[in-house]
Short mmCIF file of C-alpha atoms and ligand atoms in Angstrom, two decimals:
data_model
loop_
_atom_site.label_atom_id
_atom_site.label_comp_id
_atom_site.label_asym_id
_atom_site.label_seq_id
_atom_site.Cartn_x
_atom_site.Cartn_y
_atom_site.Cartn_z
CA UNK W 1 19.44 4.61 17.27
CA UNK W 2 17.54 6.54 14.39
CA UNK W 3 14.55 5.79 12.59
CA UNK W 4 14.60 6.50 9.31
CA UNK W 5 11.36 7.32 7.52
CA UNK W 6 11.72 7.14 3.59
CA UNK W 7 8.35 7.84 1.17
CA UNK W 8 9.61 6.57 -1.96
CA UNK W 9 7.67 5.50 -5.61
CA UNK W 10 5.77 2.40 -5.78
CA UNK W 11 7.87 1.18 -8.64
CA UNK W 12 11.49 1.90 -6.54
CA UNK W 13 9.91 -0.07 -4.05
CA UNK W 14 10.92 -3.55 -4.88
CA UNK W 15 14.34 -2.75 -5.59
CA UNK W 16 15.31 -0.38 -3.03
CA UNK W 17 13.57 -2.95 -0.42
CA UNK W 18 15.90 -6.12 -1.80
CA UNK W 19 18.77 -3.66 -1.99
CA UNK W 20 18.34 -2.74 2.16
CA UNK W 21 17.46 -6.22 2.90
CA UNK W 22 20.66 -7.89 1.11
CA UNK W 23 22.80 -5.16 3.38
CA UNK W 24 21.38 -6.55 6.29
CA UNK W 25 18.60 -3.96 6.97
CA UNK W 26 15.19 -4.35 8.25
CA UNK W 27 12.94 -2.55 6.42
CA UNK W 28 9.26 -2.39 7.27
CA UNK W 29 6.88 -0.83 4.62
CA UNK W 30 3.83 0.90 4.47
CA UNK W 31 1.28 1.37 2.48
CA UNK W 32 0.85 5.09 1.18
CA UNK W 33 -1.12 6.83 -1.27
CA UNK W 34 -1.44 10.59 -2.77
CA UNK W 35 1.43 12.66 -1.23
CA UNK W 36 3.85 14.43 -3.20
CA UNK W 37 4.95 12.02 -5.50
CA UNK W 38 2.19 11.48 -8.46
CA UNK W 39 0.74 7.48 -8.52
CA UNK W 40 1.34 5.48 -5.13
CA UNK W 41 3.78 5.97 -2.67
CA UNK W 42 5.41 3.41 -0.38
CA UNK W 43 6.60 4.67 3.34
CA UNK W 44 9.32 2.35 4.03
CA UNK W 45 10.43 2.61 7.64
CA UNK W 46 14.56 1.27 8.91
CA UNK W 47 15.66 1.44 12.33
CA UNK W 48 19.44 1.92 12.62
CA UNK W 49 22.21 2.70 14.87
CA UNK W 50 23.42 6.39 13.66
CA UNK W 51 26.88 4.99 12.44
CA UNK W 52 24.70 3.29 9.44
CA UNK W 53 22.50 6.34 8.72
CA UNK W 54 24.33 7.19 6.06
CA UNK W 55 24.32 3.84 4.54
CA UNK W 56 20.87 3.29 4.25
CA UNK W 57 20.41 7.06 2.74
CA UNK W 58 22.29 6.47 0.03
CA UNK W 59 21.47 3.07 -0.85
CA UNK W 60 17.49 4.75 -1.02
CA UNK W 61 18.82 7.72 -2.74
CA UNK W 62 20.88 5.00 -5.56
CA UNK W 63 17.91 2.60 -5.92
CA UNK W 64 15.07 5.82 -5.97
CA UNK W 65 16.32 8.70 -7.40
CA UNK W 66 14.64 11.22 -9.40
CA UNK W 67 15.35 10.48 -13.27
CA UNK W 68 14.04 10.87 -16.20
CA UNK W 69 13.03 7.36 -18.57
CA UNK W 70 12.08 7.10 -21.99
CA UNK W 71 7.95 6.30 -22.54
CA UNK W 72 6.01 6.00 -25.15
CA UNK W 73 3.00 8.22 -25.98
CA UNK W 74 0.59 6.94 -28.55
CA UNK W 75 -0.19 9.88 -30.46
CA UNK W 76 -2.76 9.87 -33.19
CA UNK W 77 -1.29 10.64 -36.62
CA UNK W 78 -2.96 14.10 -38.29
CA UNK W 79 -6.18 13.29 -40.59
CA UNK W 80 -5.98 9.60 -39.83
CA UNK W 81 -8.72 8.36 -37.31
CA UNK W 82 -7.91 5.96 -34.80
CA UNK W 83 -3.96 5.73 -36.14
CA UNK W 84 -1.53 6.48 -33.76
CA UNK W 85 1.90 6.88 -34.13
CA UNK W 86 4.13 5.80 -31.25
CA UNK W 87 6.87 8.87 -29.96
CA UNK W 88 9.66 8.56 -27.45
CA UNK W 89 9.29 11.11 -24.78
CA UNK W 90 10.76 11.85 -21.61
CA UNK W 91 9.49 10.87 -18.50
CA UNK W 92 10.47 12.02 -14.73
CA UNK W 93 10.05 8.76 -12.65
CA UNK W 94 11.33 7.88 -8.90
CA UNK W 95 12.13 10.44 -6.53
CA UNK W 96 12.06 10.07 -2.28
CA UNK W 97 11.84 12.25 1.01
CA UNK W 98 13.88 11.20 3.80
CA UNK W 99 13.23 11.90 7.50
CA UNK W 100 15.92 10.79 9.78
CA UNK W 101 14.44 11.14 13.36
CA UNK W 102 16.27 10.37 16.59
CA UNK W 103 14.78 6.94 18.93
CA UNK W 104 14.55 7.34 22.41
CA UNK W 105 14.74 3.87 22.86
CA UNK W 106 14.89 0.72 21.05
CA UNK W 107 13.10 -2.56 22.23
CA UNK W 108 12.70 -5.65 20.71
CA UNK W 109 10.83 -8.80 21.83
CA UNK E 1 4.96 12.72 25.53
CA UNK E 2 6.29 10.02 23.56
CA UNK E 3 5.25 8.23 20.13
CA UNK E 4 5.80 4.56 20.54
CA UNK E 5 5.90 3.04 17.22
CA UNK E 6 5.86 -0.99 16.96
CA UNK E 7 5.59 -3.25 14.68
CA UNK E 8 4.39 -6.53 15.17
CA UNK E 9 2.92 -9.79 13.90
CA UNK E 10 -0.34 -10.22 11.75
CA UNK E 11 -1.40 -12.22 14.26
CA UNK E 12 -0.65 -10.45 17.70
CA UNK E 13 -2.20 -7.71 16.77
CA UNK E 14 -5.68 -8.30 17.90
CA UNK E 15 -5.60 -9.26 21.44
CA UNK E 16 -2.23 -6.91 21.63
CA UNK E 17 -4.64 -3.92 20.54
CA UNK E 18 -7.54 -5.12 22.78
CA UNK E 19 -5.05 -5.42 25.75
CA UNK E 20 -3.69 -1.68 25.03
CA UNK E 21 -7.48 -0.39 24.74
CA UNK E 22 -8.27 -1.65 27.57
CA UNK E 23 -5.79 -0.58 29.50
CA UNK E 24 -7.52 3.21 27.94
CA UNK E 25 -4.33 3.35 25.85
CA UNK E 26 -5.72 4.79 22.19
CA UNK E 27 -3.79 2.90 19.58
CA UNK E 28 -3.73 3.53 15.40
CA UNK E 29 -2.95 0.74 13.43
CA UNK E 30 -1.38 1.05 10.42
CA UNK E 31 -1.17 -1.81 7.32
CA UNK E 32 2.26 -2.94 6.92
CA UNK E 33 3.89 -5.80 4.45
CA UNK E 34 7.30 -7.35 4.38
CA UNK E 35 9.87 -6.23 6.67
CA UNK E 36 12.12 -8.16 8.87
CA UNK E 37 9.05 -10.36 10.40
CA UNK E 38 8.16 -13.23 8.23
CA UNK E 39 4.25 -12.89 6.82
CA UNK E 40 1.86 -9.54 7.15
CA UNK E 41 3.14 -7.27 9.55
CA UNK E 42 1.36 -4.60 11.60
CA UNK E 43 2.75 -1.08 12.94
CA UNK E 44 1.06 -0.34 15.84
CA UNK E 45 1.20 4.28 16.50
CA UNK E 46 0.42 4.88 20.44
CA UNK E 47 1.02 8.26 21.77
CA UNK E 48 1.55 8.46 26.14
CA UNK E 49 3.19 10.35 28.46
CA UNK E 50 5.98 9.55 29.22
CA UNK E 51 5.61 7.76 32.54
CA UNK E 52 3.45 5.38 30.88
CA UNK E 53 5.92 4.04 28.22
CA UNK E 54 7.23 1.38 30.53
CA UNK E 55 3.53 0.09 30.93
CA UNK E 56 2.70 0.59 27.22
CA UNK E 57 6.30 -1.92 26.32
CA UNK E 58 5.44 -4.23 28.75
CA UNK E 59 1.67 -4.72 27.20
CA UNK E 60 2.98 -5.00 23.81
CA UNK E 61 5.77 -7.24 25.09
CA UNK E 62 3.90 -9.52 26.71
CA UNK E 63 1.18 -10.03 23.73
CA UNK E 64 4.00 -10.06 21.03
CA UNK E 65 6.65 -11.71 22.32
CA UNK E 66 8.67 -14.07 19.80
CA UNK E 67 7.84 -17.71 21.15
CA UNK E 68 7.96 -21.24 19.68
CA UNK E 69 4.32 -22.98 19.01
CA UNK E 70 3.69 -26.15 18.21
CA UNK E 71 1.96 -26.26 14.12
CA UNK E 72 1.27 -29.47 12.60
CA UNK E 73 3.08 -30.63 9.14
CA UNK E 74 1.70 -32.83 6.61
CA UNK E 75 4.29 -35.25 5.67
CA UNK E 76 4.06 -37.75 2.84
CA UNK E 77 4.09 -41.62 3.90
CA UNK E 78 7.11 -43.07 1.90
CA UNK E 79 5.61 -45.11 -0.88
CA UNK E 80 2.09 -44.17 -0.39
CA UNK E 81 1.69 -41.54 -3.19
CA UNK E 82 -1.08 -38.90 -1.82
CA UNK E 83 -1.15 -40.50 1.91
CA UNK E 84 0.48 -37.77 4.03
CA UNK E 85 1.23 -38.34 7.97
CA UNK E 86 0.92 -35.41 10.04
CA UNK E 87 3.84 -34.38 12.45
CA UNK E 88 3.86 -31.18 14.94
CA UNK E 89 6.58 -29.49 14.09
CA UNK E 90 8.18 -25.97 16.19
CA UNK E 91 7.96 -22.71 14.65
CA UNK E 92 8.81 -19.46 15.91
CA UNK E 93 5.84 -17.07 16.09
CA UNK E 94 5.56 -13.41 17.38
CA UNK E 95 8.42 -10.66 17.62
CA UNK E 96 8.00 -7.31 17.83
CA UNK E 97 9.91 -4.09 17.44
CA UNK E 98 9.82 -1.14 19.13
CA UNK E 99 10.86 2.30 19.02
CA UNK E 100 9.72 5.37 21.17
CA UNK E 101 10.39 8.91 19.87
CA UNK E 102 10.19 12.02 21.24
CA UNK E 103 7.07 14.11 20.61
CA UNK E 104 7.76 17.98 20.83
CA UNK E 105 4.01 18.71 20.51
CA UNK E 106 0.73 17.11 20.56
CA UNK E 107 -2.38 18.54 19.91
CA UNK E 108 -6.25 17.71 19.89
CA UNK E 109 -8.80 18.78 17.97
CA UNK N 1 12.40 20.70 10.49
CA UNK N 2 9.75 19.27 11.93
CA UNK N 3 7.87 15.97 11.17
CA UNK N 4 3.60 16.38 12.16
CA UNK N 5 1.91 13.03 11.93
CA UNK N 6 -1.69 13.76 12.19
CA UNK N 7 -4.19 11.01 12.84
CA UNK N 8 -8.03 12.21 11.29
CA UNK N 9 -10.94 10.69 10.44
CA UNK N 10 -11.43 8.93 6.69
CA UNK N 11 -13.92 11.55 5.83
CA UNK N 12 -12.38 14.69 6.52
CA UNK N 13 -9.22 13.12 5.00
CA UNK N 14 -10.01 15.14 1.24
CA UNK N 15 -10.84 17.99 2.09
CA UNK N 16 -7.90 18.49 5.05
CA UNK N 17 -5.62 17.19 1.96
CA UNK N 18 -6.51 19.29 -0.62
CA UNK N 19 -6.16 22.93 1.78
CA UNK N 20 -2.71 21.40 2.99
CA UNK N 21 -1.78 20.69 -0.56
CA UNK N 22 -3.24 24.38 -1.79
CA UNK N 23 -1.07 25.56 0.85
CA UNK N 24 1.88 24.45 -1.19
CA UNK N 25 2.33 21.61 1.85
CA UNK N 26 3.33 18.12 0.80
CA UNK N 27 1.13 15.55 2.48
CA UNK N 28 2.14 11.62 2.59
CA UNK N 29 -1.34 9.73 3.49
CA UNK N 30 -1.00 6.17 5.08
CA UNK N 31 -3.90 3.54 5.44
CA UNK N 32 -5.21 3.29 9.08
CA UNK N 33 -7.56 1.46 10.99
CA UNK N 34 -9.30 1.00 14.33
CA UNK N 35 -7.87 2.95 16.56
CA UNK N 36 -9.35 5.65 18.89
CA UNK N 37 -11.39 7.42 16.08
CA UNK N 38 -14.78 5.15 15.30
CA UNK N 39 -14.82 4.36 11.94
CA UNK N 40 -11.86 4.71 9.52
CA UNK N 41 -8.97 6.54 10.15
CA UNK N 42 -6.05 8.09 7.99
CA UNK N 43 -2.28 8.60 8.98
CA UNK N 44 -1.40 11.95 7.25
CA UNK N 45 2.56 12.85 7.11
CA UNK N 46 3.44 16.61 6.63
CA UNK N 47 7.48 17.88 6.72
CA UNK N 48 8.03 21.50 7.16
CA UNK N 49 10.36 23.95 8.45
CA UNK N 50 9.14 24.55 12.24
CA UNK N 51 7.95 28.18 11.46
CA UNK N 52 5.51 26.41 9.39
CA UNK N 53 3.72 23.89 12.04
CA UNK N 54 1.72 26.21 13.65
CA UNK N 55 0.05 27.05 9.88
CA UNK N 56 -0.19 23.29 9.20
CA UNK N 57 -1.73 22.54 12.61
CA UNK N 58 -4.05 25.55 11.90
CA UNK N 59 -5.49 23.74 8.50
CA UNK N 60 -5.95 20.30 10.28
CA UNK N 61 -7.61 21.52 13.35
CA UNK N 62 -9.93 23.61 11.16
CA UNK N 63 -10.43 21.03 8.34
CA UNK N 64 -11.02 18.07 11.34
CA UNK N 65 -12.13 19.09 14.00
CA UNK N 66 -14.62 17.57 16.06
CA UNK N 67 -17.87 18.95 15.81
CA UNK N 68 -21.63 17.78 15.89
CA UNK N 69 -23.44 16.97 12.50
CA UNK N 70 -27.05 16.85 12.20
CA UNK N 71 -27.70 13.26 10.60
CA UNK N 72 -31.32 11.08 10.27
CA UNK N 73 -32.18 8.21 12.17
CA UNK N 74 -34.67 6.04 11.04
CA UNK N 75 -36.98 4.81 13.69
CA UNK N 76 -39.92 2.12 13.41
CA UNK N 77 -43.09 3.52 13.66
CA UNK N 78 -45.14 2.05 17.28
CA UNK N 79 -47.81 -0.51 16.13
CA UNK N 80 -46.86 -0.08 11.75
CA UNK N 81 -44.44 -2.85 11.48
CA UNK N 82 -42.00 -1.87 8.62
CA UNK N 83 -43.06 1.95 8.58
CA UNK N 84 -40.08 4.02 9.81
CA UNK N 85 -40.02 7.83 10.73
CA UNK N 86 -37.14 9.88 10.23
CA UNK N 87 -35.88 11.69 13.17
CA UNK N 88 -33.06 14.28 13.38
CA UNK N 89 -30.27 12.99 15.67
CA UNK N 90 -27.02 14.71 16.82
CA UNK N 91 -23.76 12.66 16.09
CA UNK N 92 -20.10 13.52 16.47
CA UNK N 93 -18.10 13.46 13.52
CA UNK N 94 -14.32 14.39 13.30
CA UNK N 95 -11.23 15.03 15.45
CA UNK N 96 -7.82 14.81 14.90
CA UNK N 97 -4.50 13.80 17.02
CA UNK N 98 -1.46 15.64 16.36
CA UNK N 99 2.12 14.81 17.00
CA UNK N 100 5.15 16.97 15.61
CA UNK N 101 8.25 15.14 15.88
CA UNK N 102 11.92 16.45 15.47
CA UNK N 103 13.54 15.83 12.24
CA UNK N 104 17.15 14.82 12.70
CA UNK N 105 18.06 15.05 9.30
CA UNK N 106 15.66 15.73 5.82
CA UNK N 107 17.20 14.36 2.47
CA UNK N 108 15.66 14.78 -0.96
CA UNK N 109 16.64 12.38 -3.96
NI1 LIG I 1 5.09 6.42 -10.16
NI1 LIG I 2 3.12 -14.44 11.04
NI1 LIG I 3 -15.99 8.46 10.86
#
């Protein structure tokens, strides 16, 4: 048995949660703030048997990978108070750190 | 020394931490949502040598353990619009999960 | 690679994070409460190479550790009904609980 500790973006939360759950995985998450990752962080915990380690890393790595999006930054136009034009820019977004730590035992009750 | 890590119902958590404390076991709980246990969950962090694990399982075991109670269900009276009947109905309440992991170092400070 | 989860007090949390983050350490914080610690506690998370736990360790025993404070105690003045004195007391204030766990496997995404 392994426990797998993930800290993952707020935003990749909901999907990488749904994604674990519909594969049968039990996912407990916890509430996290500051940390490495700018905005919030979510700790999401999974306790598996070691065959399904690698399972669960890469659905986490699929559903919260580091990538960059496409925001918009108001930007105000030159000599034109208070008018902003809108620009595309690049964004870095999602992201996670994975500890995979061995379990002594498991109980459940 | 061991880490037990278990999470566990909302509701079990009170009189499962009181139990623990005063059996001089010092617990941290940390806020948990979602996860495999229907409703708020709680992951309970106690760290004990490891003779004490059994004790520390059978504590949390005993104050957590899934069980059916007996809840009461409003039910609306067939052809009495807003007149509701109320039946006890059986749900399943409690569960917990618990994993114990090897601590290679513990300090105080 | 090691995992340290450090249990601290609320109000040393800042200051421990911002040396362990000058340090170039990454620092996951998780929501606490109750536990052996009056007052609030924080969960921090810290993964580094084991050469490095002993310098991590270093920073939270020095940022946390228990120590007395000097703090003022209001106290009712004998026979002036809502007339209070200020006295110096002596409280406790910090400590911290340190567990470093082994890290199976670390994965970045
Ligand atoms: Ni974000
Ligand atoms: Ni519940
Ligand atoms: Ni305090």
């Amino acid at each position: 048995m392994k426990l797998i500790i993930a800290i993952i973006h707020d935003e990749d939360a909901p999907n990488s949660i749904e994604k674990l759950t519909n594969q049968g995985y039990r996912v407990t998450k916890l509430a996290s703030t500051g940390g490495f990752l700018r905005g919030g962080n979510t700790t999401l915990m999974v306790g598996v048997e070691k065959e399904k380690v690698d399972a669960v890393i890469a659905i986490i790595k699929d559903t919260c990978k580091s990538r960059k999006e496409i925001a918009s930054a108001p930007t105000p136009m030159m000599g034109n108070a208070g008018i902003f034009i809108t620009y595309p820019i690049e964004v870095q977004v999602g992201g996670a750190t994975i500890f995979v730590v061995d379990v002594d035992r498991f109980e459940r009750a």
